[in-house]
Short mmCIF file of C-alpha atoms in Angstrom, two decimals:
data_model
loop_
_atom_site.label_atom_id
_atom_site.label_comp_id
_atom_site.label_asym_id
_atom_site.label_seq_id
_atom_site.Cartn_x
_atom_site.Cartn_y
_atom_site.Cartn_z
CA UNK A 1165 0.85 35.71 -27.65
CA UNK A 1166 3.86 34.16 -25.80
CA UNK A 1167 5.42 31.16 -27.54
CA UNK A 1168 8.92 31.13 -26.23
CA UNK A 1169 9.95 27.67 -24.78
CA UNK A 1170 13.29 26.37 -23.54
CA UNK A 1171 14.62 23.12 -24.75
CA UNK A 1172 13.63 19.97 -22.99
CA UNK A 1173 16.27 19.14 -20.34
CA UNK A 1174 17.41 15.49 -20.34
CA UNK A 1175 16.92 13.46 -17.20
CA UNK A 1176 20.44 12.02 -17.53
CA UNK A 1177 21.91 15.48 -17.04
CA UNK A 1178 20.59 15.92 -13.59
CA UNK A 1179 23.13 15.76 -10.82
CA UNK A 1180 22.40 15.36 -7.14
CA UNK A 1181 22.22 18.51 -5.22
CA UNK A 1182 22.56 19.15 -1.50
CA UNK A 1183 19.13 20.76 -1.15
CA UNK A 1184 18.54 23.15 -3.96
CA UNK A 1185 18.02 22.67 -7.69
CA UNK A 1186 20.76 21.79 -10.19
CA UNK A 1187 21.03 23.95 -13.29
CA UNK A 1188 19.06 21.47 -15.38
CA UNK A 1189 16.36 21.23 -12.80
CA UNK A 1190 16.07 24.98 -13.01
CA UNK A 1191 15.54 24.63 -16.75
CA UNK A 1192 12.22 22.90 -16.07
CA UNK A 1193 10.99 25.97 -14.23
CA UNK A 1194 12.20 28.24 -16.97
CA UNK A 1195 10.43 26.09 -19.55
CA UNK A 1196 7.03 26.74 -18.03
CA UNK A 1197 7.60 30.37 -17.20
CA UNK A 1198 5.19 33.16 -18.05
CA UNK A 1199 2.19 32.39 -15.87
CA UNK A 1200 1.22 35.32 -13.55
CA UNK A 1201 2.07 34.87 -9.86
CA UNK A 1202 -1.23 36.33 -8.68
CA UNK A 1203 -2.51 33.94 -5.99
CA UNK A 1204 -2.13 35.16 -2.45
CA UNK A 1205 -1.42 33.05 0.59
CA UNK A 1206 -4.98 33.50 1.81
CA UNK A 1207 -6.36 32.34 -1.60
CA UNK A 1208 -4.20 29.31 -1.67
CA UNK A 1209 -5.05 28.30 1.86
CA UNK A 1210 -8.78 28.50 1.01
CA UNK A 1211 -8.25 26.87 -2.40
CA UNK A 1212 -6.47 23.99 -0.63
CA UNK A 1213 -9.34 23.65 1.81
CA UNK A 1214 -11.81 23.78 -1.01
CA UNK A 1215 -10.00 21.03 -2.90
CA UNK A 1216 -10.59 18.77 0.11
CA UNK A 1217 -14.39 19.43 0.13
CA UNK A 1218 -16.29 18.48 -2.94
CA UNK A 1219 -18.66 16.01 -4.44
CA UNK A 1220 -16.80 13.11 -2.90
CA UNK A 1221 -17.98 14.23 0.54
CA UNK A 1222 -21.35 15.74 -0.29
CA UNK A 1223 -22.51 13.17 -2.90
CA UNK A 1224 -20.18 10.11 -2.88
CA UNK A 1225 -20.27 9.66 0.94
CA UNK A 1226 -23.66 8.04 0.41
CA UNK A 1227 -22.04 5.19 -1.52
CA UNK A 1228 -19.38 4.75 1.19
CA UNK A 1229 -22.08 4.62 3.93
CA UNK A 1230 -23.95 2.06 1.89
CA UNK A 1231 -20.90 -0.25 1.92
CA UNK A 1232 -19.72 0.22 5.50
CA UNK A 1233 -22.54 1.61 7.54
CA UNK A 1234 -21.24 3.47 10.59
CA UNK A 1235 -17.86 1.84 9.94
CA UNK A 1236 -17.42 4.40 7.16
CA UNK A 1237 -15.57 6.45 9.83
CA UNK A 1238 -12.75 3.93 9.75
CA UNK A 1239 -12.73 3.97 5.99
CA UNK A 1240 -12.24 7.66 5.78
CA UNK A 1241 -9.48 7.55 8.36
CA UNK A 1242 -7.59 4.99 6.24
CA UNK A 1243 -8.09 7.13 3.14
CA UNK A 1244 -7.05 10.27 5.03
CA UNK A 1245 -3.78 8.57 5.95
CA UNK A 1246 -2.87 7.93 2.33
CA UNK A 1247 -3.97 11.43 1.34
CA UNK A 1248 -1.75 13.08 4.08
CA UNK A 1249 1.23 10.96 2.99
CA UNK A 1250 0.68 11.92 -0.61
CA UNK A 1251 0.17 15.63 -0.13
CA UNK A 1252 3.18 16.10 2.20
CA UNK A 1253 5.39 14.16 -0.20
CA UNK A 1254 4.18 16.32 -3.06
CA UNK A 1255 4.73 19.47 -1.04
CA UNK A 1256 8.39 18.78 -0.49
CA UNK A 1257 8.80 18.66 -4.31
CA UNK A 1258 6.59 21.59 -4.98
CA UNK A 1259 8.45 24.03 -2.84
CA UNK A 1260 11.65 23.09 -4.70
CA UNK A 1261 10.00 22.93 -8.12
CA UNK A 1262 7.00 25.37 -8.36
CA UNK A 1263 6.00 24.46 -11.93
CA UNK A 1264 2.64 24.43 -13.77
CA UNK A 1265 3.07 20.77 -14.55
CA UNK A 1266 3.51 19.99 -10.84
CA UNK A 1267 3.75 16.22 -10.22
CA UNK A 1268 3.71 15.56 -13.98
CA UNK A 1269 6.90 17.56 -14.31
CA UNK A 1270 8.32 15.79 -11.17
CA UNK A 1271 7.63 12.43 -12.83
CA UNK A 1272 9.55 13.57 -15.90
CA UNK A 1273 12.48 14.83 -13.80
CA UNK A 1274 12.76 11.78 -11.55
CA UNK A 1275 11.16 8.93 -13.47
CA UNK A 1276 11.87 9.85 -17.04
CA UNK A 1277 10.16 11.65 -20.02
CA UNK A 1278 7.76 8.78 -20.73
CA UNK A 1279 6.38 8.72 -17.18
CA UNK A 1280 6.06 12.56 -17.31
CA UNK A 1281 4.04 12.16 -20.48
CA UNK A 1282 1.79 9.39 -19.09
CA UNK A 1283 1.21 11.10 -15.68
CA UNK A 1284 0.35 14.57 -17.22
CA UNK A 1285 -1.94 13.11 -19.92
CA UNK A 1286 -3.56 10.77 -17.43
CA UNK A 1287 -4.16 13.67 -15.02
CA UNK A 1288 -5.46 15.80 -17.85
CA UNK A 1289 -8.10 13.20 -18.95
CA UNK A 1290 -8.86 12.57 -15.28
CA UNK A 1291 -9.72 16.20 -14.82
CA UNK A 1292 -11.70 16.24 -18.14
CA UNK A 1293 -13.78 13.33 -16.86
CA UNK A 1294 -14.02 14.85 -13.42
CA UNK A 1295 -15.58 17.93 -15.00
CA UNK A 1296 -18.14 15.55 -16.46
CA UNK A 1297 -18.90 13.79 -13.16
CA UNK A 1298 -19.24 17.11 -11.26
CA UNK A 1299 -21.54 18.35 -14.00
CA UNK A 1300 -23.70 15.33 -13.69
CA UNK A 1301 -23.83 16.00 -9.94
CA UNK A 1302 -24.87 19.62 -10.59
CA UNK A 1303 -27.76 18.28 -12.69
CA UNK A 1304 -28.83 15.88 -9.97
CA UNK A 1305 -28.73 18.69 -7.40
CA UNK A 1306 -30.79 21.05 -9.56
CA UNK A 1307 -33.34 18.25 -10.05
CA UNK A 1308 -34.10 18.57 -6.39
CA UNK A 1309 -35.78 21.86 -7.24
CA UNK A 1310 -36.68 21.26 -10.88
CA UNK A 1311 -37.05 17.53 -11.42
CA UNK A 1312 -38.41 17.76 -15.01
CA UNK A 1313 -35.30 19.55 -16.43
CA UNK A 1314 -32.59 17.38 -18.15
CA UNK A 1315 -29.21 16.96 -16.50
CA UNK A 1316 -27.37 17.87 -19.65
CA UNK A 1317 -28.86 21.40 -19.63
CA UNK A 1318 -27.42 22.22 -16.19
CA UNK A 1319 -24.18 20.54 -17.20
CA UNK A 1320 -23.83 22.78 -20.20
CA UNK A 1321 -24.64 25.97 -18.25
CA UNK A 1322 -22.29 25.19 -15.40
CA UNK A 1323 -19.49 24.35 -17.84
CA UNK A 1324 -19.81 27.60 -19.63
CA UNK A 1325 -19.65 29.49 -16.34
CA UNK A 1326 -16.48 27.86 -15.09
CA UNK A 1327 -14.78 27.99 -18.48
CA UNK A 1328 -15.33 31.78 -18.58
CA UNK A 1329 -13.86 32.12 -15.04
CA UNK A 1330 -10.75 30.29 -16.08
CA UNK A 1331 -10.18 32.57 -19.01
CA UNK A 1332 -9.83 35.53 -16.79
CA UNK A 1333 -6.53 36.50 -14.88
CA UNK A 1334 -5.54 33.92 -12.28
CA UNK A 1335 -6.29 36.27 -9.32
CA UNK A 1336 -9.92 36.37 -10.46
CA UNK A 1337 -10.01 32.57 -10.48
CA UNK A 1338 -8.54 32.68 -6.97
CA UNK A 1339 -11.13 35.14 -5.73
CA UNK A 1340 -14.08 33.04 -7.12
CA UNK A 1341 -12.64 29.82 -5.63
CA UNK A 1342 -12.08 31.62 -2.39
CA UNK A 1343 -15.70 32.58 -2.00
CA UNK A 1344 -17.05 29.20 -3.20
CA UNK A 1345 -14.90 27.70 -0.45
CA UNK A 1346 -16.22 30.08 2.14
CA UNK A 1347 -19.79 28.95 1.28
CA UNK A 1348 -18.76 25.23 1.64
CA UNK A 1349 -16.93 25.75 4.90
CA UNK A 1350 -19.66 27.85 6.45
CA UNK A 1351 -22.29 25.29 5.53
CA UNK A 1352 -20.31 22.34 6.98
CA UNK A 1353 -19.60 24.30 10.15
CA UNK A 1354 -23.32 25.02 10.45
CA UNK A 1355 -24.09 21.49 9.62
CA UNK A 1356 -21.80 20.16 12.37
CA UNK A 1357 -23.22 22.71 14.96
CA UNK A 1358 -26.79 21.77 14.13
CA UNK A 1359 -26.07 18.05 13.97
CA UNK A 1360 -24.25 17.85 17.29
CA UNK A 1361 -26.91 19.92 19.04
CA UNK A 1362 -29.59 17.54 17.87
CA UNK A 1363 -27.64 14.40 18.59
CA UNK A 1364 -26.81 15.37 22.17
CA UNK A 1365 -30.05 17.10 22.87
CA UNK A 1366 -28.89 20.75 23.15
CA UNK A 1367 -31.81 21.55 20.92
CA UNK A 1368 -34.91 19.33 21.05
CA UNK A 1369 -34.91 15.77 22.13
CA UNK A 1370 -31.54 13.97 21.97
CA UNK A 1371 -31.11 11.59 18.98
CA UNK A 1372 -28.28 9.76 20.81
CA UNK A 1373 -25.88 7.20 19.27
CA UNK A 1374 -28.35 4.36 18.68
CA UNK A 1375 -27.96 4.62 14.99
CA UNK A 1376 -24.20 4.21 15.30
CA UNK A 1377 -24.03 1.08 17.43
CA UNK A 1378 -27.62 -0.10 18.25
CA UNK A 1379 -28.94 -1.13 14.77
CA UNK A 1380 -28.74 -4.71 13.51
CA UNK A 1381 -25.13 -5.47 12.71
CA UNK A 1382 -23.81 -2.80 15.09
CA UNK A 1383 -20.93 -0.45 14.16
CA UNK A 1384 -19.66 -2.81 11.38
CA UNK A 1385 -22.81 -4.26 9.78
CA UNK A 1386 -20.98 -5.50 6.74
CA UNK A 1387 -17.73 -6.37 8.56
CA UNK A 1388 -14.27 -5.07 7.55
CA UNK A 1389 -14.89 -6.09 3.92
CA UNK A 1390 -17.57 -3.32 3.84
CA UNK A 1391 -15.17 -0.92 5.51
CA UNK A 1392 -12.45 -1.68 2.90
CA UNK A 1393 -14.83 -1.29 0.00
CA UNK A 1394 -15.84 2.11 1.46
CA UNK A 1395 -12.09 3.18 1.43
CA UNK A 1396 -12.34 3.26 -2.36
CA UNK A 1397 -15.06 5.86 -2.22
CA UNK A 1398 -13.36 7.68 0.63
CA UNK A 1399 -10.12 7.90 -1.35
CA UNK A 1400 -11.99 9.60 -4.17
CA UNK A 1401 -13.28 12.13 -1.70
CA UNK A 1402 -9.72 13.26 -0.98
CA UNK A 1403 -8.64 13.42 -4.60
CA UNK A 1404 -8.22 17.12 -5.12
CA UNK A 1405 -5.90 17.64 -2.23
CA UNK A 1406 -3.04 17.76 -4.76
CA UNK A 1407 -4.64 20.85 -6.23
CA UNK A 1408 -3.09 23.19 -3.57
CA UNK A 1409 0.36 22.14 -4.72
CA UNK A 1410 -0.60 22.65 -8.39
CA UNK A 1411 -1.06 26.38 -7.66
CA UNK A 1412 2.61 26.74 -6.68
CA UNK A 1413 3.66 28.11 -10.15
CA UNK A 1414 1.15 30.97 -9.78
CA UNK A 1415 1.61 31.66 -6.03
CA UNK A 1416 3.03 35.00 -5.08
CA UNK A 1417 5.30 33.23 -2.52
CA UNK A 1418 5.10 29.41 -2.86
CA UNK A 1419 7.68 28.74 -0.09
CA UNK A 1420 5.38 30.51 2.46
CA UNK A 1421 1.95 29.80 1.00
CA UNK A 1422 2.30 25.98 0.38
CA UNK A 1423 3.46 25.08 3.89
CA UNK A 1424 0.83 27.34 5.36
CA UNK A 1425 -1.94 25.55 3.41
CA UNK A 1426 -0.63 22.20 4.70
CA UNK A 1427 0.03 22.85 8.33
CA UNK A 1428 -3.56 22.23 9.44
CA UNK A 1429 -4.42 19.67 6.71
CA UNK A 1430 -4.91 16.73 9.20
CA UNK A 1431 -7.17 18.85 11.43
CA UNK A 1432 -9.27 19.93 8.45
CA UNK A 1433 -9.66 16.38 7.14
CA UNK A 1434 -10.89 15.23 10.54
CA UNK A 1435 -13.28 18.20 11.08
CA UNK A 1436 -14.82 18.27 7.60
CA UNK A 1437 -14.98 14.55 6.89
CA UNK A 1438 -14.88 12.38 10.01
CA UNK A 1439 -17.10 14.73 12.15
CA UNK A 1440 -19.55 15.39 9.39
CA UNK A 1441 -19.93 11.68 8.54
CA UNK A 1442 -20.32 10.87 12.25
CA UNK A 1443 -23.25 13.28 12.39
CA UNK A 1444 -24.89 11.70 9.30
CA UNK A 1445 -24.68 8.06 10.62
CA UNK A 1446 -25.68 9.15 14.14
CA UNK A 1447 -28.63 11.27 13.06
CA UNK A 1448 -30.31 8.83 10.71
CA UNK A 1449 -30.12 5.00 10.11
CA UNK A 1450 -27.27 4.20 7.68
CA UNK A 1451 -29.70 2.23 5.58
CA UNK A 1452 -31.44 5.49 4.80
CA UNK A 1453 -28.33 7.69 4.28
CA UNK A 1454 -26.41 5.09 2.34
CA UNK A 1455 -26.98 3.99 -1.35
CA UNK A 1456 -25.21 2.08 -4.10
CA UNK A 1457 -26.57 4.41 -6.79
CA UNK A 1458 -26.36 8.14 -5.89
CA UNK A 1459 -29.67 10.11 -6.46
CA UNK A 1460 -29.46 12.54 -3.52
CA UNK A 1461 -26.88 13.82 -1.20
CA UNK A 1462 -27.03 12.29 2.30
CA UNK A 1463 -26.52 15.85 3.72
CA UNK A 1464 -29.75 16.92 2.07
CA UNK A 1465 -31.50 13.83 3.23
CA UNK A 1466 -30.48 14.53 6.77
CA UNK A 1467 -31.77 18.08 6.79
CA UNK A 1468 -34.96 17.03 5.05
CA UNK A 1469 -35.51 14.39 7.72
CA UNK A 1470 -34.71 16.81 10.53
CA UNK A 1471 -37.73 18.96 9.62
CA UNK A 1472 -35.72 22.20 9.71
CA UNK A 1473 -37.53 24.78 7.49
CA UNK A 1474 -35.61 25.55 4.27
CA UNK A 1475 -32.45 23.80 5.60
CA UNK A 1476 -32.59 21.06 2.99
CA UNK A 1477 -32.89 23.60 0.18
CA UNK A 1478 -30.01 25.62 1.60
CA UNK A 1479 -27.80 22.50 1.82
CA UNK A 1480 -28.73 21.50 -1.70
CA UNK A 1481 -27.55 24.95 -2.86
CA UNK A 1482 -24.29 24.41 -0.97
CA UNK A 1483 -23.59 21.04 -2.50
CA UNK A 1484 -24.37 22.43 -5.97
CA UNK A 1485 -21.78 25.21 -5.41
CA UNK A 1486 -19.37 22.55 -4.19
CA UNK A 1487 -19.67 20.77 -7.53
CA UNK A 1488 -19.20 24.02 -9.37
CA UNK A 1489 -16.08 24.64 -7.34
CA UNK A 1490 -14.79 21.22 -8.23
CA UNK A 1491 -15.44 21.87 -11.95
CA UNK A 1492 -13.69 25.21 -11.57
CA UNK A 1493 -10.56 23.74 -10.11
CA UNK A 1494 -10.53 20.76 -12.59
CA UNK A 1495 -10.49 23.02 -15.53
CA UNK A 1496 -7.72 25.09 -13.88
CA UNK A 1497 -5.58 22.00 -13.19
CA UNK A 1498 -6.28 20.34 -16.54
CA UNK A 1499 -5.42 23.55 -18.48
CA UNK A 1500 -2.15 23.85 -16.59
CA UNK A 1501 -1.26 20.20 -17.21
CA UNK A 1502 -1.95 20.63 -20.87
CA UNK A 1503 0.10 23.93 -20.90
CA UNK A 1504 2.99 21.95 -19.30
CA UNK A 1505 2.79 19.26 -21.86
CA UNK A 1506 2.84 21.81 -24.69
CA UNK A 1507 5.83 23.67 -23.19
CA UNK A 1508 7.65 20.34 -22.80
CA UNK A 1509 7.12 19.51 -26.53
CA UNK A 1510 4.51 16.75 -25.82
CA UNK A 1511 1.40 18.57 -27.16
CA UNK A 1512 0.75 21.08 -29.94
CA UNK A 1513 2.78 24.24 -29.16
CA UNK A 1514 -0.19 26.43 -29.53
CA UNK A 1515 -1.57 25.04 -26.29
CA UNK A 1516 1.53 26.49 -24.58
CA UNK A 1517 0.78 30.02 -25.50
CA UNK A 1518 -0.46 32.58 -23.06
CA UNK A 1519 -2.92 35.46 -23.67
CA UNK A 1520 -2.47 39.07 -22.50
CA UNK A 1521 -3.66 38.06 -19.00
CA UNK A 1522 -0.95 35.29 -18.74
CA UNK A 1523 -3.55 32.55 -18.99
CA UNK A 1524 -3.23 29.52 -21.35
CA UNK A 1525 -6.45 30.31 -23.16
CA UNK A 1526 -6.25 27.49 -25.77
CA UNK A 1527 -5.36 24.86 -23.18
CA UNK A 1528 -8.33 26.08 -21.05
CA UNK A 1529 -10.79 25.91 -23.91
CA UNK A 1530 -9.64 22.35 -24.91
CA UNK A 1531 -9.91 21.19 -21.38
CA UNK A 1532 -13.43 22.60 -21.08
CA UNK A 1533 -14.91 20.39 -23.79
CA UNK A 1534 -14.99 17.56 -21.28
CA UNK A 1535 -18.49 18.71 -20.49
CA UNK A 1536 -19.67 17.07 -23.71
CA UNK A 1537 -18.78 13.64 -22.33
CA UNK A 1538 -20.81 14.36 -19.22
CA UNK A 1539 -23.87 15.47 -21.17
CA UNK A 1540 -23.74 12.38 -23.42
CA UNK A 1541 -23.37 9.89 -20.49
CA UNK A 1542 -26.10 11.55 -18.49
CA UNK A 1543 -28.48 11.15 -21.46
CA UNK A 1544 -27.47 7.43 -22.02
CA UNK A 1545 -27.56 6.19 -18.43
CA UNK A 1546 -28.70 7.35 -15.01
CA UNK A 1547 -25.58 5.78 -13.55
CA UNK A 1548 -23.38 8.37 -15.28
CA UNK A 1549 -21.87 9.66 -12.02
CA UNK A 1550 -20.85 6.15 -10.93
CA UNK A 1551 -19.27 5.29 -14.21
CA UNK A 1552 -17.29 8.57 -14.44
CA UNK A 1553 -16.24 8.12 -10.89
CA UNK A 1554 -14.72 4.73 -11.59
CA UNK A 1555 -12.57 6.00 -14.45
CA UNK A 1556 -11.48 9.03 -12.43
CA UNK A 1557 -10.48 6.85 -9.50
CA UNK A 1558 -8.15 4.75 -11.72
CA UNK A 1559 -6.39 7.91 -12.95
CA UNK A 1560 -6.18 9.12 -9.34
CA UNK A 1561 -4.53 5.94 -8.16
CA UNK A 1562 -1.98 6.06 -10.96
CA UNK A 1563 -1.14 9.77 -10.30
CA UNK A 1564 -0.89 9.36 -6.57
CA UNK A 1565 1.35 6.28 -6.95
CA UNK A 1566 3.60 8.26 -9.37
CA UNK A 1567 3.75 11.07 -6.83
CA UNK A 1568 5.05 8.79 -4.07
CA UNK A 1569 7.61 7.07 -6.38
CA UNK A 1570 8.83 10.38 -7.71
CA UNK A 1571 9.28 11.53 -4.06
CA UNK A 1572 11.40 8.51 -3.27
CA UNK A 1573 13.72 9.42 -6.21
CA UNK A 1574 13.56 13.14 -5.27
CA UNK A 1575 14.89 12.38 -1.82
CA UNK A 1576 17.94 10.65 -3.33
CA UNK A 1577 18.97 14.09 -4.65
CA UNK A 1578 17.73 16.46 -1.94
CA UNK A 1579 18.39 16.09 1.75
CA UNK A 1580 15.43 16.28 3.90
CA UNK A 1581 17.06 18.57 6.44
CA UNK A 1582 17.48 21.18 3.74
CA UNK A 1583 13.87 21.27 2.63
CA UNK A 1584 11.34 23.97 3.81
CA UNK A 1585 8.58 21.27 4.11
CA UNK A 1586 9.53 17.84 5.47
CA UNK A 1587 7.53 14.62 5.33
CA UNK A 1588 7.89 12.76 8.57
CA UNK A 1589 8.61 8.98 8.72
CA UNK A 1590 10.32 9.00 5.31
CA UNK A 1591 10.53 6.53 3.49
CA UNK A 1592 8.16 4.24 5.57
CA UNK A 1593 5.24 6.45 5.07
CA UNK A 1594 5.63 6.50 1.34
CA UNK A 1595 6.03 2.72 1.16
CA UNK A 1596 2.90 2.31 3.29
CA UNK A 1597 0.99 4.69 0.97
CA UNK A 1598 2.10 2.73 -2.09
CA UNK A 1599 1.03 -0.54 -0.45
CA UNK A 1600 -2.48 0.79 0.35
CA UNK A 1601 -2.80 2.15 -3.16
CA UNK A 1602 -1.81 -1.20 -4.56
CA UNK A 1603 -4.25 -3.04 -2.42
CA UNK A 1604 -7.02 -0.65 -3.48
CA UNK A 1605 -6.12 -1.37 -7.08
CA UNK A 1606 -6.34 -5.03 -6.69
CA UNK A 1607 -9.76 -4.70 -4.93
CA UNK A 1608 -11.01 -2.65 -7.90
CA UNK A 1609 -9.93 -5.37 -10.26
CA UNK A 1610 -11.70 -8.21 -8.54
CA UNK A 1611 -14.96 -6.36 -7.55
CA UNK A 1612 -17.69 -6.20 -10.15
CA UNK A 1613 -18.94 -2.78 -8.99
CA UNK A 1614 -15.50 -1.23 -9.61
CA UNK A 1615 -14.16 -3.12 -12.58
CA UNK A 1616 -15.24 -0.43 -14.90
CA UNK A 1617 -12.27 1.61 -13.71
CA UNK A 1618 -9.73 -1.20 -14.48
CA UNK A 1619 -11.37 -2.00 -17.83
CA UNK A 1620 -11.03 1.66 -18.84
CA UNK A 1621 -7.63 2.20 -17.15
CA UNK A 1622 -5.78 -0.72 -18.70
CA UNK A 1623 -6.49 0.16 -22.31
CA UNK A 1624 -5.78 3.84 -21.54
CA UNK A 1625 -2.28 3.01 -20.30
CA UNK A 1626 -1.55 1.04 -23.48
CA UNK A 1627 -2.96 3.79 -25.67
CA UNK A 1628 -1.03 6.67 -23.93
CA UNK A 1629 2.25 4.71 -23.86
CA UNK A 1630 1.89 4.11 -27.59
CA UNK A 1631 1.04 7.73 -28.16
CA UNK A 1632 4.31 8.75 -26.41
CA UNK A 1633 6.41 6.75 -28.87
CA UNK A 1634 4.43 8.05 -31.75
CA UNK A 1635 4.76 11.63 -30.63
CA UNK A 1636 8.43 11.31 -30.11
CA UNK A 1637 8.77 10.06 -33.71
CA UNK A 1638 6.62 12.60 -35.42
CA UNK A 1639 7.37 15.76 -33.27
CA UNK A 1640 10.72 17.50 -33.62
CA UNK A 1641 10.22 19.28 -30.30
CA UNK A 1642 9.91 16.04 -28.20
CA UNK A 1643 13.35 14.98 -27.12
CA UNK A 1644 14.26 11.55 -25.77
CA UNK A 1645 15.09 11.29 -22.15
#
């Protein structure tokens, strides 16, 4: 078992560099060394694409449609803008610092040890809860075929599967995620082809665009307020894009793979979200595809109403595999974040050990227990997915905000012209992203349907900040920054 760790570099020792890393910035990479660089460029490209296609699209889009009606297309465009700003900002840093802790380590480098501690633990708990929400979604999907089986049973089975995958060598994880993404992408491409052919009458009578503009209330039945509320759900759909950058520490060539995975990000977001949602709201009235409480994917609803034999069952299988994919990546990300904390001296050092396959086994197993929370909530309330979603969204807002602020500080030490990946419109894009994230946070605080996220997030911040000072006091391996 590998237990070697470097000492924790102090933020005050960092000196501005022209474009590369200073010696102390390199120490952060050395501290988290030992993971296998086994992910190929093709795997990372598909993993990045898979990170953008999950339960937020297949399941959560029904909530967004319920808020905005056809105007949900505007909602997703706004959320996509924030997502693109975030992921390109993160990519600039990832190519220079390909660490397992990713944006958590960047927060430590550029914002201080306390922020590194808060961001990494917040992201870890976010991934643990996300595992729970995705497990609940798996149970809901399986109920389409077996309505009498309990959700928790499927949650437990799916958790055991993805935990096992994550205890194997990282290239095995990459292969599994690659093929899960192939299933999702193929299904969405087929969905788009079938949908467009039915809407415009290539096959059968044309559905037309009556459901987009001709229903009562028109394109914006609930006004811009409905569009804005749907942005919250849309933003959750894009949470996971940061995953592609989180693989940098285990990429064979991060300087080539990360930019390649990002070059067509905007086109993919448009194709797999905007176009797919357009088909849903065009094919069936938004009052049927939208819902405040999620009980069935709008994708499955659309195929069921289209009368295509077995199509609804096939799509239900696809959305179930999408949820498994999200669980798989969440355990991967959570375990690497916990590994990074342990290597930095902010978690028990045993969690920073690697097995013979260069996998942080203990960190993976600890992260996998998040499934217990999902099973418990799914027994206590049928609204489990909605509650878990709210808590996860708060963590996502905090992490994305920290990424953008870290990037602003990063650019003070690294010239944009020297970077392999460059974020356009710096710093105005980052400031716009922060403003939109702040507005979304305020909206969550004042809206009764979303306050669960703020009520959970506020105490969490107090708790984790207190934990930082306690850990510094009791742990000899945690150094002050």
